[in-house]
Amino acid sequence: MSSETPSQFVANVVVAGDICLDVVGIPQPPLAAPDRTVDNWKMTGEMRTHFLPGGVHLLQKWVEDALDIAHPTDTQPLKWNVIGHDAHLPDALTASDSGTKLVDRKQLLEHAERLTRSEVVHSLLELNWYPVSRKAKDENKECMRVSKTLGFAGPVTGDPSLIVEPPQLDAVPHLTVLDDTGNRFRRRADIWPHPLRNDSPTASKSLLIYKL
């Protein structure tokens, strides 16, 4: 009986669109019995903020989760390869003078708290706790959901200054997932993946999923 591992077919998926950060705020109640050592800003409660991937980077994570690429096995006949946009960190966040440190979505998130609205659009959301369901079995169970959408924060004029690279893939992607929200990405052909470009000989060879 052969013990050889069957060869895997690699399916390339490109995810493209506009990068943004989801800035979520979670209300915290004021201290029940504050003493004189507590700073005034804590007396009336707090809006505790967290930075999460938004826009196309969130979609890329959803695609990866749907394909379960975090748990590959050698016995699977199909291996998924998901490629998204990388970005250049702003000069102020790079140790080198060149300011050209290229990072992927996970590395970009590590610097999210220092990225301004002039550099990348912020999607502002308020979260709160809600019952999981009205079923008796879920009594006393809660989950966190969006309670308010607070719009967006971006540059006063022009486009965000964050330099974004098109998805890098030498081969033709089997699938291109497009997150087009009508912003910078729509008018910047230089950051489109190859299957979207009119001059690309492979434009008709990749299946396109258009997500709004």
Tab-separated table of C-alpha atoms in Angstrom:
chain	number	residue	atom	x	y	z
A	1	MET	CA	0.000	0.000	0.000
A	2	SER	CA	1.513	3.322	-1.073
A	3	SER	CA	2.234	5.909	1.621
A	4	GLU	CA	2.834	8.737	-0.832
A	5	THR	CA	0.945	11.977	-0.263
A	6	PRO	CA	-1.325	12.772	-3.211
A	7	SER	CA	-0.324	15.873	-5.144
A	8	GLN	CA	-2.269	19.009	-4.287
A	9	PHE	CA	-3.825	21.391	-6.758
A	10	VAL	CA	-3.198	25.016	-5.725
A	11	ALA	CA	-6.139	27.361	-6.359
A	12	ASN	CA	-5.236	31.055	-6.255
A	13	VAL	CA	-7.786	33.569	-4.968
A	14	VAL	CA	-7.202	37.325	-5.249
A	15	VAL	CA	-9.153	39.709	-2.989
A	16	ALA	CA	-9.060	43.362	-4.056
A	17	GLY	CA	-10.661	46.656	-3.035
A	18	ASP	CA	-10.304	49.586	-0.635
A	19	ILE	CA	-8.481	49.238	2.686
A	20	CYS	CA	-10.021	50.794	5.780
A	21	LEU	CA	-9.902	50.308	9.535
A	22	ASP	CA	-12.951	49.441	11.621
A	23	VAL	CA	-12.660	51.529	14.789
A	24	VAL	CA	-15.134	50.059	17.273
A	25	GLY	CA	-16.108	51.688	20.543
A	26	ILE	CA	-17.461	49.728	23.500
A	27	PRO	CA	-19.164	51.813	26.226
A	28	GLN	CA	-17.867	51.246	29.747
A	29	PRO	CA	-19.965	52.352	32.754
A	30	PRO	CA	-18.594	54.880	35.243
A	31	LEU	CA	-16.998	53.565	38.391
A	32	ALA	CA	-19.593	52.645	41.008
A	33	ALA	CA	-17.831	54.418	43.865
A	34	PRO	CA	-14.846	56.428	42.597
A	35	ASP	CA	-12.444	57.766	45.162
A	36	ARG	CA	-10.418	60.963	45.048
A	37	THR	CA	-7.506	59.245	43.347
A	38	VAL	CA	-9.527	58.546	40.187
A	39	ASP	CA	-8.994	60.924	37.263
A	40	ASN	CA	-11.978	62.982	36.188
A	41	TRP	CA	-12.186	61.402	32.724
A	42	LYS	CA	-13.103	58.094	34.340
A	43	MET	CA	-15.987	59.546	36.364
A	44	THR	CA	-18.592	59.519	33.604
A	45	GLY	CA	-17.722	56.253	31.910
A	46	GLU	CA	-15.509	55.486	28.966
A	47	MET	CA	-15.753	54.629	25.269
A	48	ARG	CA	-13.063	51.971	24.924
A	49	THR	CA	-11.851	51.794	21.317
A	50	HIS	CA	-10.355	48.894	19.382
A	51	PHE	CA	-8.923	48.771	15.861
A	52	LEU	CA	-10.001	45.924	13.576
A	53	PRO	CA	-9.444	45.145	9.900
A	54	GLY	CA	-12.079	46.717	7.674
A	55	GLY	CA	-12.882	46.996	3.995
A	56	VAL	CA	-11.021	44.616	1.726
A	57	HIS	CA	-8.814	43.338	4.555
A	58	LEU	CA	-11.904	42.181	6.444
A	59	LEU	CA	-13.214	40.533	3.279
A	60	GLN	CA	-9.869	38.777	2.814
A	61	LYS	CA	-10.145	37.371	6.339
A	62	TRP	CA	-13.690	36.153	5.617
A	63	VAL	CA	-12.522	34.428	2.449
A	64	GLU	CA	-9.640	32.782	4.310
A	65	ASP	CA	-11.981	31.656	7.091
A	66	ALA	CA	-14.497	30.285	4.581
A	67	LEU	CA	-11.762	28.284	2.879
A	68	ASP	CA	-10.295	27.312	6.262
A	69	ILE	CA	-6.759	27.974	5.070
A	70	ALA	CA	-5.586	28.180	8.677
A	71	HIS	CA	-5.976	24.391	8.995
A	72	PRO	CA	-4.394	22.839	5.903
A	73	THR	CA	-3.816	19.097	5.679
A	74	ASP	CA	-1.535	17.131	3.376
A	75	THR	CA	-4.401	14.849	2.398
A	76	GLN	CA	-6.560	17.595	0.902
A	77	PRO	CA	-6.465	17.456	-2.919
A	78	LEU	CA	-7.048	21.219	-3.119
A	79	LYS	CA	-4.938	23.912	-1.477
A	80	TRP	CA	-6.174	27.513	-1.394
A	81	ASN	CA	-3.818	30.462	-1.745
A	82	VAL	CA	-5.445	33.823	-0.888
A	83	ILE	CA	-3.660	37.020	-1.937
A	84	GLY	CA	-4.674	40.557	-0.982
A	85	HIS	CA	-3.274	44.066	-0.895
A	86	ASP	CA	-0.037	44.911	0.903
A	87	ALA	CA	0.700	48.500	1.928
A	88	HIS	CA	3.689	50.705	2.681
A	89	LEU	CA	3.879	51.988	6.243
A	90	PRO	CA	4.009	55.799	6.506
A	91	ASP	CA	7.457	57.334	6.990
A	92	ALA	CA	6.748	58.126	10.648
A	93	LEU	CA	6.183	54.436	11.427
A	94	THR	CA	9.278	53.029	9.765
A	95	ALA	CA	12.676	52.682	11.334
A	96	SER	CA	14.444	53.314	8.033
A	97	ASP	CA	14.711	56.652	6.276
A	98	SER	CA	13.244	55.233	3.086
A	99	GLY	CA	9.793	54.755	4.581
A	100	THR	CA	9.077	51.878	2.222
A	101	LYS	CA	8.465	49.030	4.630
A	102	LEU	CA	5.919	46.789	2.908
A	103	VAL	CA	3.462	45.016	5.223
A	104	ASP	CA	0.558	42.623	4.800
A	105	ARG	CA	-2.849	43.073	6.403
A	106	LYS	CA	-1.876	41.438	9.703
A	107	GLN	CA	1.272	43.529	10.037
A	108	LEU	CA	-0.630	46.692	9.135
A	109	LEU	CA	-3.092	45.991	11.947
A	110	GLU	CA	-0.209	45.976	14.440
A	111	HIS	CA	0.274	49.678	13.641
A	112	ALA	CA	-3.439	50.518	13.365
A	113	GLU	CA	-3.626	52.721	16.455
A	114	ARG	CA	-1.024	55.043	14.926
A	115	LEU	CA	-2.585	55.326	11.476
A	116	THR	CA	-4.464	58.601	11.062
A	117	ARG	CA	-7.647	59.231	9.074
A	118	SER	CA	-5.525	61.113	6.540
A	119	GLU	CA	-3.604	57.896	5.884
A	120	VAL	CA	-6.446	55.378	5.881
A	121	VAL	CA	-10.225	55.743	6.153
A	122	HIS	CA	-11.711	54.846	9.544
A	123	SER	CA	-15.137	53.200	9.758
A	124	LEU	CA	-16.623	54.186	13.137
A	125	LEU	CA	-18.881	51.754	14.995
A	126	GLU	CA	-20.326	51.430	18.472
A	127	LEU	CA	-20.779	47.936	19.914
A	128	ASN	CA	-22.785	46.686	22.853
A	129	TRP	CA	-23.981	43.494	24.491
A	130	TYR	CA	-27.223	41.832	23.351
A	131	PRO	CA	-29.024	38.549	24.116
A	132	VAL	CA	-27.896	35.720	21.869
A	133	SER	CA	-31.538	34.902	21.126
A	134	ARG	CA	-34.971	34.857	22.741
A	135	LYS	CA	-34.914	31.093	23.168
A	136	ALA	CA	-35.072	29.726	26.697
A	137	LYS	CA	-31.887	27.711	26.212
A	138	ASP	CA	-29.983	30.937	25.517
A	139	GLU	CA	-31.181	32.762	28.612
A	140	ASN	CA	-28.375	34.755	30.247
A	141	LYS	CA	-26.199	34.344	27.149
A	142	GLU	CA	-24.989	37.508	25.457
A	143	CYS	CA	-23.049	38.422	22.358
A	144	MET	CA	-21.577	41.660	21.078
A	145	ARG	CA	-23.228	43.380	18.112
A	146	VAL	CA	-23.155	46.726	16.355
A	147	SER	CA	-25.449	49.163	18.192
A	148	LYS	CA	-24.661	52.269	16.115
A	149	THR	CA	-22.919	53.059	12.865
A	150	LEU	CA	-21.180	56.406	13.204
A	151	GLY	CA	-20.061	56.980	9.642
A	152	PHE	CA	-16.516	57.356	8.408
A	153	ALA	CA	-13.485	59.542	9.044
A	154	GLY	CA	-11.001	60.215	6.264
A	155	PRO	CA	-8.787	62.917	4.802
A	156	VAL	CA	-10.278	66.407	4.548
A	157	THR	CA	-9.345	66.554	0.870
A	158	GLY	CA	-8.028	64.039	-1.634
A	159	ASP	CA	-7.384	60.342	-1.188
A	160	PRO	CA	-5.900	58.572	1.844
A	161	SER	CA	-2.112	58.819	1.680
A	162	LEU	CA	-1.431	55.152	2.496
A	163	ILE	CA	0.442	53.649	-0.458
A	164	VAL	CA	-1.254	50.412	-1.508
A	165	GLU	CA	0.156	47.731	-3.802
A	166	PRO	CA	-1.953	45.625	-6.179
A	167	PRO	CA	-2.275	41.952	-5.184
A	168	GLN	CA	0.982	40.263	-6.191
A	169	LEU	CA	0.514	37.016	-8.095
A	170	ASP	CA	2.519	35.750	-11.064
A	171	ALA	CA	-0.047	33.132	-12.055
A	172	VAL	CA	-3.592	33.754	-13.254
A	173	PRO	CA	-5.958	33.666	-10.239
A	174	HIS	CA	-8.703	31.101	-10.477
A	175	LEU	CA	-10.990	33.445	-8.558
A	176	THR	CA	-11.003	37.226	-8.067
A	177	VAL	CA	-13.172	38.625	-5.258
A	178	LEU	CA	-13.814	42.344	-5.658
A	179	ASP	CA	-14.885	44.655	-2.817
A	180	ASP	CA	-15.841	47.820	-4.710
A	181	THR	CA	-17.410	50.463	-2.450
A	182	GLY	CA	-17.105	53.378	-4.853
A	183	ASN	CA	-13.979	54.941	-3.388
A	184	ARG	CA	-10.314	55.281	-4.394
A	185	PHE	CA	-9.972	51.712	-5.680
A	186	ARG	CA	-12.600	52.256	-8.392
A	187	ARG	CA	-10.583	55.003	-10.128
A	188	ARG	CA	-7.058	53.715	-9.448
A	189	ALA	CA	-6.319	51.110	-12.110
A	190	ASP	CA	-2.705	50.950	-10.933
A	191	ILE	CA	-3.778	49.011	-7.824
A	192	TRP	CA	-6.206	46.680	-9.619
A	193	PRO	CA	-5.331	42.989	-9.927
A	194	HIS	CA	-4.389	41.921	-13.458
A	195	PRO	CA	-7.738	40.243	-14.333
A	196	LEU	CA	-9.469	43.650	-14.043
A	197	ARG	CA	-7.171	45.481	-16.437
A	198	ASN	CA	-8.217	45.909	-20.060
A	199	ASP	CA	-4.668	45.331	-21.273
A	200	SER	CA	-4.378	42.008	-19.437
A	201	PRO	CA	-4.359	38.931	-21.719
A	202	THR	CA	-5.723	36.909	-18.786
A	203	ALA	CA	-8.686	39.177	-18.064
A	204	SER	CA	-11.266	36.601	-19.156
A	205	LYS	CA	-9.613	33.612	-17.489
A	206	SER	CA	-10.423	34.413	-13.865
A	207	LEU	CA	-13.866	33.981	-12.336
A	208	LEU	CA	-14.961	37.298	-10.811
A	209	ILE	CA	-17.136	37.658	-7.721
A	210	TYR	CA	-18.370	41.217	-7.234
A	211	LYS	CA	-19.188	41.995	-3.604
A	212	LEU	CA	-20.916	45.262	-2.669
